[in-house]
Coordinates of C-alpha atoms and ligand atoms in Angstrom, one line a residue:
M1 CA 193.6 27.3 102.6
T2 CA 192.2 29.3 105.5
Q3 CA 188.9 30.9 104.9
I4 CA 188.8 34.7 104.9
T5 CA 187.0 36.2 107.9
R6 CA 184.7 39.2 108.3
E7 CA 187.5 41.0 110.1
D8 CA 189.8 40.4 107.1
C9 CA 187.1 42.0 105.0
A10 CA 186.8 45.0 107.2
K11 CA 190.5 45.5 107.0
L12 CA 190.4 45.4 103.2
D13 CA 187.6 48.0 103.3
A14 CA 189.7 50.3 105.4
A15 CA 192.6 50.1 102.9
D16 CA 190.4 50.3 99.8
P17 CA 191.2 53.4 97.7
L18 CA 187.7 53.3 96.1
A19 CA 185.9 53.2 99.5
P20 CA 185.1 57.0 99.6
F21 CA 182.9 56.6 96.5
R22 CA 180.3 54.6 98.4
D23 CA 179.3 57.8 100.1
E24 CA 178.3 59.3 96.8
F25 CA 175.4 56.9 96.3
V26 CA 172.0 56.5 97.9
L27 CA 171.9 53.0 99.4
P28 CA 169.0 51.9 101.5
D29 CA 169.7 50.6 105.0
G30 CA 169.8 46.8 105.4
V31 CA 170.3 46.2 101.7
I32 CA 173.3 44.6 100.1
Y33 CA 172.8 45.5 96.4
L34 CA 174.2 42.8 94.1
D35 CA 172.1 43.9 91.1
G36 CA 174.0 47.0 89.9
N37 CA 174.6 45.1 86.7
S38 CA 170.8 45.4 86.0
L39 CA 170.0 48.8 87.5
G40 CA 172.9 50.8 89.1
A41 CA 172.3 52.6 92.4
L42 CA 171.4 56.3 92.5
P43 CA 174.3 58.8 92.6
K44 CA 173.6 61.4 95.2
A45 CA 174.4 64.2 92.7
A46 CA 171.7 63.0 90.2
P47 CA 168.5 64.4 91.7
G48 CA 169.9 67.9 92.0
R49 CA 171.1 67.8 88.4
V50 CA 167.7 66.6 87.2
A51 CA 165.9 69.3 89.4
D52 CA 168.2 72.0 88.0
L53 CA 167.4 70.9 84.4
I54 CA 163.7 71.0 85.1
E55 CA 163.4 74.1 87.2
R56 CA 166.1 76.4 85.8
E57 CA 166.9 75.2 82.2
W58 CA 163.3 74.3 81.3
G59 CA 161.3 76.3 83.8
R60 CA 163.1 79.6 83.6
D61 CA 165.1 79.6 80.4
L62 CA 162.6 77.7 78.3
V63 CA 163.6 77.1 74.6
K64 CA 166.7 79.3 75.0
S65 CA 168.3 76.3 76.8
W66 CA 168.8 74.5 73.5
N67 CA 171.7 76.9 73.1
T68 CA 172.4 78.3 76.6
A69 CA 172.4 75.0 78.4
G70 CA 174.0 73.0 75.6
W71 CA 170.9 70.8 75.0
W72 CA 171.5 70.5 71.2
D73 CA 175.0 69.2 71.8
K74 CA 174.2 67.0 74.7
P75 CA 174.5 63.6 72.8
R76 CA 178.1 64.7 71.9
T77 CA 179.2 66.2 75.2
L78 CA 177.9 63.1 77.0
G79 CA 179.6 60.9 74.4
A80 CA 182.9 62.8 75.0
K81 CA 182.5 62.2 78.7
L82 CA 181.8 58.5 78.2
A83 CA 184.6 58.0 75.6
P84 CA 187.4 57.4 78.1
L85 CA 185.5 54.6 79.7
V86 CA 185.4 52.7 76.4
G87 CA 188.9 53.7 75.0
A88 CA 187.4 55.9 72.2
A89 CA 188.2 59.4 71.0
P90 CA 185.6 61.9 72.2
H91 CA 184.1 62.4 68.7
E92 CA 183.6 58.6 68.2
V93 CA 180.8 58.3 70.8
V94 CA 177.3 59.7 70.9
V95 CA 174.7 59.2 73.6
G96 CA 171.1 58.7 72.4
D97 CA 168.2 56.4 72.0
G98 CA 168.1 52.9 73.5
T99 CA 170.5 49.9 73.2
S100 CA 167.9 48.0 71.0
A101 CA 167.5 50.9 68.6
N102 CA 171.3 51.4 68.4
L103 CA 171.9 47.8 67.7
F104 CA 169.5 48.0 64.8
K105 CA 171.4 51.0 63.4
A106 CA 174.8 49.3 63.8
V107 CA 173.8 45.9 62.2
I108 CA 172.2 47.6 59.2
A109 CA 175.1 50.1 58.8
A110 CA 177.5 47.1 58.9
L111 CA 175.5 45.2 56.2
R112 CA 175.5 48.3 54.0
L113 CA 179.3 48.6 54.3
A114 CA 179.7 45.0 53.0
P115 CA 177.1 44.7 50.2
D116 CA 178.5 41.5 48.8
R117 CA 178.3 39.7 52.1
R118 CA 174.9 38.8 53.5
V119 CA 175.4 37.0 56.8
V120 CA 175.4 38.4 60.3
V121 CA 176.9 36.2 63.0
G122 CA 175.5 36.5 66.5
E123 CA 175.9 34.4 69.6
T124 CA 173.4 31.7 70.7
G125 CA 173.3 32.8 74.3
N126 CA 173.2 36.6 73.8
F127 CA 170.7 38.8 75.5
P128 CA 167.4 38.3 73.6
T129 CA 167.0 41.8 72.3
D130 CA 170.4 41.5 70.4
L131 CA 169.0 38.3 68.8
Y132 CA 165.6 39.8 68.0
I133 CA 167.0 43.0 66.6
T134 CA 169.4 41.1 64.4
Q135 CA 166.5 38.9 63.2
G136 CA 164.5 42.1 62.3
A137 CA 167.5 43.7 60.6
V138 CA 168.6 40.8 58.4
E139 CA 164.9 40.2 57.3
L140 CA 164.7 43.8 56.2
M141 CA 168.1 43.6 54.4
G142 CA 167.6 40.3 52.7
A143 CA 170.4 38.9 54.7
T144 CA 170.6 35.9 57.0
E145 CA 171.7 35.4 60.6
R146 CA 174.0 32.6 61.9
R147 CA 174.4 31.9 65.7
V148 CA 177.5 30.5 67.3
D149 CA 179.0 29.9 70.6
P150 CA 181.8 32.5 70.6
D151 CA 183.7 30.8 73.3
G152 CA 184.4 27.7 71.2
P153 CA 185.6 26.9 67.6
E154 CA 182.3 27.8 66.0
L155 CA 183.0 31.5 65.4
A156 CA 186.2 30.7 63.3
E157 CA 184.2 28.1 61.4
A158 CA 181.4 30.5 60.6
L159 CA 184.0 33.2 59.4
A160 CA 185.7 30.7 57.1
A161 CA 182.7 30.6 54.8
G162 CA 183.7 34.1 53.6
D163 CA 180.1 35.5 53.5
V164 CA 180.0 37.1 56.8
A165 CA 179.4 40.9 56.8
A166 CA 179.5 41.5 60.5
V167 CA 179.7 39.8 63.9
L168 CA 177.8 41.0 66.9
L169 CA 178.9 39.8 70.3
S170 CA 178.6 40.9 73.9
H171 CA 181.9 41.8 75.6
V172 CA 180.5 40.2 78.8
D173 CA 177.8 37.6 78.6
Y174 CA 174.8 38.8 80.6
R175 CA 174.0 35.4 82.0
T176 CA 177.3 33.6 82.5
G177 CA 179.5 36.7 83.1
A178 CA 182.1 35.4 80.6
L179 CA 184.4 38.2 79.4
R180 CA 185.5 37.9 75.8
D181 CA 188.9 38.7 74.4
M182 CA 187.9 41.8 72.5
A183 CA 191.2 42.4 70.8
G184 CA 191.7 38.8 69.7
I185 CA 188.2 38.2 68.5
T186 CA 188.1 41.6 66.6
R187 CA 191.4 40.7 64.9
M188 CA 190.1 37.3 63.8
V189 CA 186.8 38.9 62.5
H190 CA 188.8 41.5 60.5
D191 CA 191.1 38.9 59.1
S192 CA 188.1 37.2 57.6
G193 CA 187.0 40.5 56.0
A194 CA 184.0 41.1 58.3
L195 CA 183.1 44.0 60.6
M196 CA 182.9 43.8 64.4
I197 CA 180.1 45.1 66.5
W198 CA 180.5 44.9 70.3
D199 CA 177.7 45.1 72.8
L200 CA 179.2 46.7 76.0
C201 CA 176.0 46.6 78.2
H202 CA 177.6 44.3 80.8
S203 CA 181.2 45.7 80.6
V204 CA 181.0 49.5 80.4
G205 CA 181.8 50.9 83.9
A206 CA 182.9 47.6 85.2
V207 CA 185.8 46.4 82.9
P208 CA 188.5 48.5 81.2
I209 CA 187.7 48.7 77.4
E210 CA 189.9 49.9 74.6
L211 CA 187.6 50.1 71.5
S212 CA 190.1 52.0 69.4
A213 CA 193.2 50.1 70.3
W214 CA 191.3 46.8 69.9
G215 CA 189.9 47.8 66.5
A216 CA 186.2 47.7 67.0
D217 CA 184.1 49.0 64.1
F218 CA 180.9 49.7 66.0
A219 CA 179.7 49.3 69.7
V220 CA 176.6 50.0 71.7
G221 CA 176.0 49.9 75.4
C222 CA 173.5 51.0 78.0
T223 CA 174.0 53.4 80.8
Y224 CA 171.6 52.3 83.4
K225 CA 173.7 49.2 84.5
Y226 CA 177.2 49.8 85.8
L227 CA 177.0 53.5 84.7
N228 CA 174.2 54.2 87.2
A229 CA 172.2 56.6 85.0
G230 CA 168.8 55.5 86.1
P231 CA 165.9 53.4 84.8
G232 CA 165.5 53.7 81.0
A233 CA 168.5 56.0 80.6
P234 CA 169.7 56.6 77.1
A235 CA 172.3 54.3 75.5
F236 CA 175.3 55.1 73.4
S237 CA 176.8 54.3 70.0
Y238 CA 180.5 54.1 69.1
V239 CA 181.4 54.5 65.5
A240 CA 185.1 54.2 64.6
E241 CA 186.4 57.3 62.9
R242 CA 187.2 55.4 59.7
H243 CA 183.5 54.8 59.2
H244 CA 182.3 58.4 59.9
A245 CA 182.0 59.3 56.3
T246 CA 180.6 56.0 55.0
A247 CA 178.5 54.2 57.6
R248 CA 174.8 54.6 56.8
Q249 CA 172.3 53.8 59.5
P250 CA 168.6 53.4 58.7
L251 CA 167.0 55.8 61.2
S252 CA 168.1 58.8 59.2
G253 CA 166.6 61.6 61.3
W254 CA 167.3 65.3 61.5
H255 CA 169.8 65.1 64.4
G256 CA 172.1 63.1 62.1
H257 CA 172.0 65.7 59.4
A258 CA 175.0 67.7 58.3
R259 CA 173.0 71.0 58.5
P260 CA 169.9 70.3 60.5
F261 CA 168.8 73.9 60.7
D262 CA 168.7 74.4 57.0
F263 CA 165.5 72.3 57.1
T264 CA 166.0 71.1 53.6
G265 CA 164.1 68.1 52.1
D266 CA 167.0 65.8 51.6
Y267 CA 168.9 63.7 54.1
V268 CA 172.7 64.5 54.0
P269 CA 174.4 62.8 57.0
V270 CA 177.1 64.6 58.9
D271 CA 180.6 63.1 58.6
T272 CA 180.9 62.3 62.4
A273 CA 179.5 59.8 64.8
S274 CA 176.5 62.1 65.1
R275 CA 175.1 60.5 61.9
F276 CA 174.1 57.7 64.3
L277 CA 171.7 60.1 66.0
S278 CA 168.0 60.2 64.9
G279 CA 165.8 62.7 66.8
S280 CA 165.5 64.6 70.0
Q281 CA 166.8 63.0 73.1
P282 CA 165.4 62.6 76.7
L283 CA 167.2 65.5 78.2
V284 CA 165.8 65.0 81.7
A285 CA 167.3 61.5 81.7
D286 CA 170.5 62.9 80.2
A287 CA 170.9 65.0 83.3
A288 CA 171.1 62.0 85.5
L289 CA 173.6 60.3 83.2
E290 CA 175.8 63.4 83.3
A291 CA 175.9 63.3 87.1
S292 CA 177.1 59.8 86.9
L293 CA 179.7 60.4 84.2
D294 CA 181.1 63.3 86.1
L295 CA 181.6 60.9 89.0
F296 CA 183.3 58.3 86.7
A297 CA 185.7 61.1 85.5
R298 CA 187.3 60.7 89.0
V299 CA 187.5 56.9 88.9
D300 CA 190.5 54.9 87.9
M301 CA 189.0 51.9 86.0
R302 CA 192.1 49.8 86.7
R303 CA 191.3 50.1 90.4
V304 CA 187.7 49.2 89.7
R305 CA 188.8 46.1 87.8
E306 CA 191.2 45.1 90.6
K307 CA 188.5 45.4 93.2
S308 CA 185.9 43.7 91.0
V309 CA 188.2 40.7 90.5
A310 CA 189.0 40.5 94.2
M311 CA 185.2 40.6 95.1
T312 CA 184.1 38.0 92.5
E313 CA 186.9 35.8 93.6
M314 CA 186.0 36.2 97.2
F315 CA 182.3 35.5 96.5
I316 CA 183.1 32.3 94.6
D317 CA 185.3 31.0 97.4
L318 CA 182.9 31.9 100.2
T319 CA 179.8 30.4 98.5
A320 CA 181.5 27.2 97.6
P321 CA 180.1 25.4 100.7
A322 CA 176.6 26.0 99.2
G323 CA 177.4 23.3 96.6
L324 CA 176.0 25.3 93.7
G325 CA 177.4 25.0 90.2
L326 CA 179.7 27.8 89.0
V327 CA 178.4 29.1 85.7
T328 CA 180.9 32.0 85.5
P329 CA 184.5 31.2 84.3
R330 CA 186.8 30.3 87.2
D331 CA 189.6 32.2 85.6
A332 CA 189.3 35.8 86.7
E333 CA 190.8 37.0 83.4
R334 CA 187.8 35.6 81.6
R335 CA 185.2 36.9 84.1
G336 CA 183.3 40.2 84.0
S337 CA 182.1 41.8 87.2
Q338 CA 179.4 39.2 88.1
V339 CA 179.1 35.7 89.5
A340 CA 176.5 33.3 88.1
L341 CA 175.6 30.2 90.0
S342 CA 173.2 27.4 89.2
H343 CA 171.2 25.3 91.6
P344 CA 171.2 21.5 90.8
D345 CA 167.4 21.6 91.3
P346 CA 166.1 23.8 88.5
E347 CA 163.0 24.7 90.6
A348 CA 165.2 26.1 93.4
G349 CA 166.9 28.9 91.6
Y350 CA 164.2 31.5 91.5
P351 CA 163.0 31.0 95.1
T352 CA 166.6 31.0 96.4
V353 CA 167.0 34.5 94.9
Q354 CA 163.6 35.6 96.5
A355 CA 164.7 34.2 99.9
L356 CA 167.9 36.2 99.7
I357 CA 166.0 39.4 98.7
A358 CA 163.8 38.8 101.8
R359 CA 167.1 39.0 103.8
G360 CA 168.1 42.2 102.1
V361 CA 170.6 40.6 99.6
I362 CA 169.4 41.7 96.2
G363 CA 170.6 39.6 93.2
D364 CA 168.5 38.3 90.3
F365 CA 167.5 35.2 88.5
R366 CA 167.9 34.6 84.8
A367 CA 165.9 31.7 83.2
P368 CA 166.4 28.8 83.0
D369 CA 168.6 28.3 86.1
V370 CA 171.0 31.2 86.8
L371 CA 171.4 33.0 90.1
R372 CA 173.1 36.2 89.2
F373 CA 175.2 38.5 91.4
G374 CA 176.7 41.7 90.2
F375 CA 179.6 43.4 91.9
T376 CA 179.9 47.2 91.7
P377 CA 183.2 48.2 93.2
L378 CA 182.2 51.9 93.6
Y379 CA 179.5 51.3 96.3
L380 CA 180.1 47.7 97.6
R381 CA 182.3 46.8 100.5
Y382 CA 184.2 43.6 101.1
V383 CA 182.1 43.0 104.2
D384 CA 179.0 43.2 102.0
V385 CA 180.4 40.4 99.9
F386 CA 181.1 38.4 103.1
D387 CA 177.6 38.9 104.4
A388 CA 175.9 38.1 101.1
A389 CA 177.9 35.0 100.6
T390 CA 177.1 33.9 104.2
A391 CA 173.4 34.5 103.6
L392 CA 173.4 32.5 100.4
V393 CA 175.1 29.5 102.0
E394 CA 172.5 29.6 104.8
V395 CA 169.5 29.9 102.5
V396 CA 170.7 26.9 100.5
R397 CA 171.8 24.8 103.5
T398 CA 168.6 25.4 105.6
G399 CA 166.2 25.0 102.7
E400 CA 164.8 28.4 103.6
W401 CA 164.0 28.9 99.9
R402 CA 161.3 26.2 100.1
D403 CA 158.9 28.6 101.8
P404 CA 155.9 28.8 99.3
R405 CA 156.0 32.6 99.4
F406 CA 159.3 32.6 97.5
A407 CA 157.9 30.6 94.6
E408 CA 155.5 33.2 93.3
R409 CA 156.9 34.7 90.1
A410 CA 156.8 38.5 89.7
Q411 CA 156.5 40.1 86.2
V412 CA 160.1 41.1 86.2
T413 CA 162.6 38.5 87.5
Ligands
PLP501 C1 170.7 45.1 79.2 C2 171.0 44.7 77.8 C3 170.3 45.3 76.7 C4 169.2 46.2 77.0 O1 168.6 46.7 75.8 P1 167.5 47.9 76.0 O2 167.2 48.3 74.6 O3 168.1 49.0 76.9 O4 166.2 47.3 76.7 C5 170.7 44.9 75.4 N1 171.7 44.0 75.2 C6 172.4 43.5 76.3 C7 173.5 42.5 76.0 C8 172.0 43.8 77.6 O5 172.7 43.3 78.6

């Protein structure tokens, strides 16, 4: 097989239907950004939206904006804009709170829907907050947690016990980048009588998702990764319509009430996904999210997926000479929009990522030994993939990472 050249990559960029989107993002000179799976780049439309909210909606129109600027309904209007990205009906998604809080609501709502089953199954390698929140939720509910490797036979074994209320899995594994068969797993979980909660943090905005068609009961996801909504941007909750009248989440605040402006003393949840809301939302942050979702409204997710697969495939091929271990599944069908590599020397992973950052190639490191590179088809070019892969091979081959300045650990890795 002949290796792809930089000229080949430039030709692919020239023919790329998504290429114009790059100009809609702020991207610093000299940086190849392969960390959009951690914090997406800034859409150029976002600062203007945020400024408008602050200066006009807040500064001039003051409290009237709850009605005139649609502040009260923002969790629902943003949910409706996000819904097509996850294959949901507009009224099944609400934007609000953070992923951790929304996980807590979903796990407890699922346990309450299955009072005779007391086990929540999670995955051993999930992002820690999913594990910690599950621990907190089961403790509160007098339930127990079981952890499995969902990519092997353990999940089916756990379900066979017949005591599982709910399963919580990530659609794409944050560390390995493995993409799960949402339809097949959800079917298996339902066949056992349990409910299915999906965490979409590493798939929404990167991978086509069909929550309704694939039968999910609940889902959560964050918006600051592939959805480019900015640091600490609010998360979302998906609640399948069949649970709108019955799912009871524990943070029963006034925004989830059927008639919030009656100001009565008793909680009566509304019969929509809005019952997963709690209190007032960060509307300034919502403005940045809205700018990003309006951009995504013009994006064909199938094209995003095609380009993402082409880019991860290319990066895997081009970095092969570095001799690193491939942590991400080799089969593109089972891969999200990232490539995870491991260095044979466990001490080398972190400094290798730092040496790359010094060269302007920004990826990240996830303990214990994963070098993680995210691919965001809306603002990355094929030539960027080529240059990043070339830099990685050089850093590993030359031992550039051994420079002591790359070993110093920052607070956030
Ligand atoms: C990024 C991520 C989170 C983040 O949770 P926050 O509450 O936003 O800090 C949670 N779960 C997974 C799987 C993630 O990848």
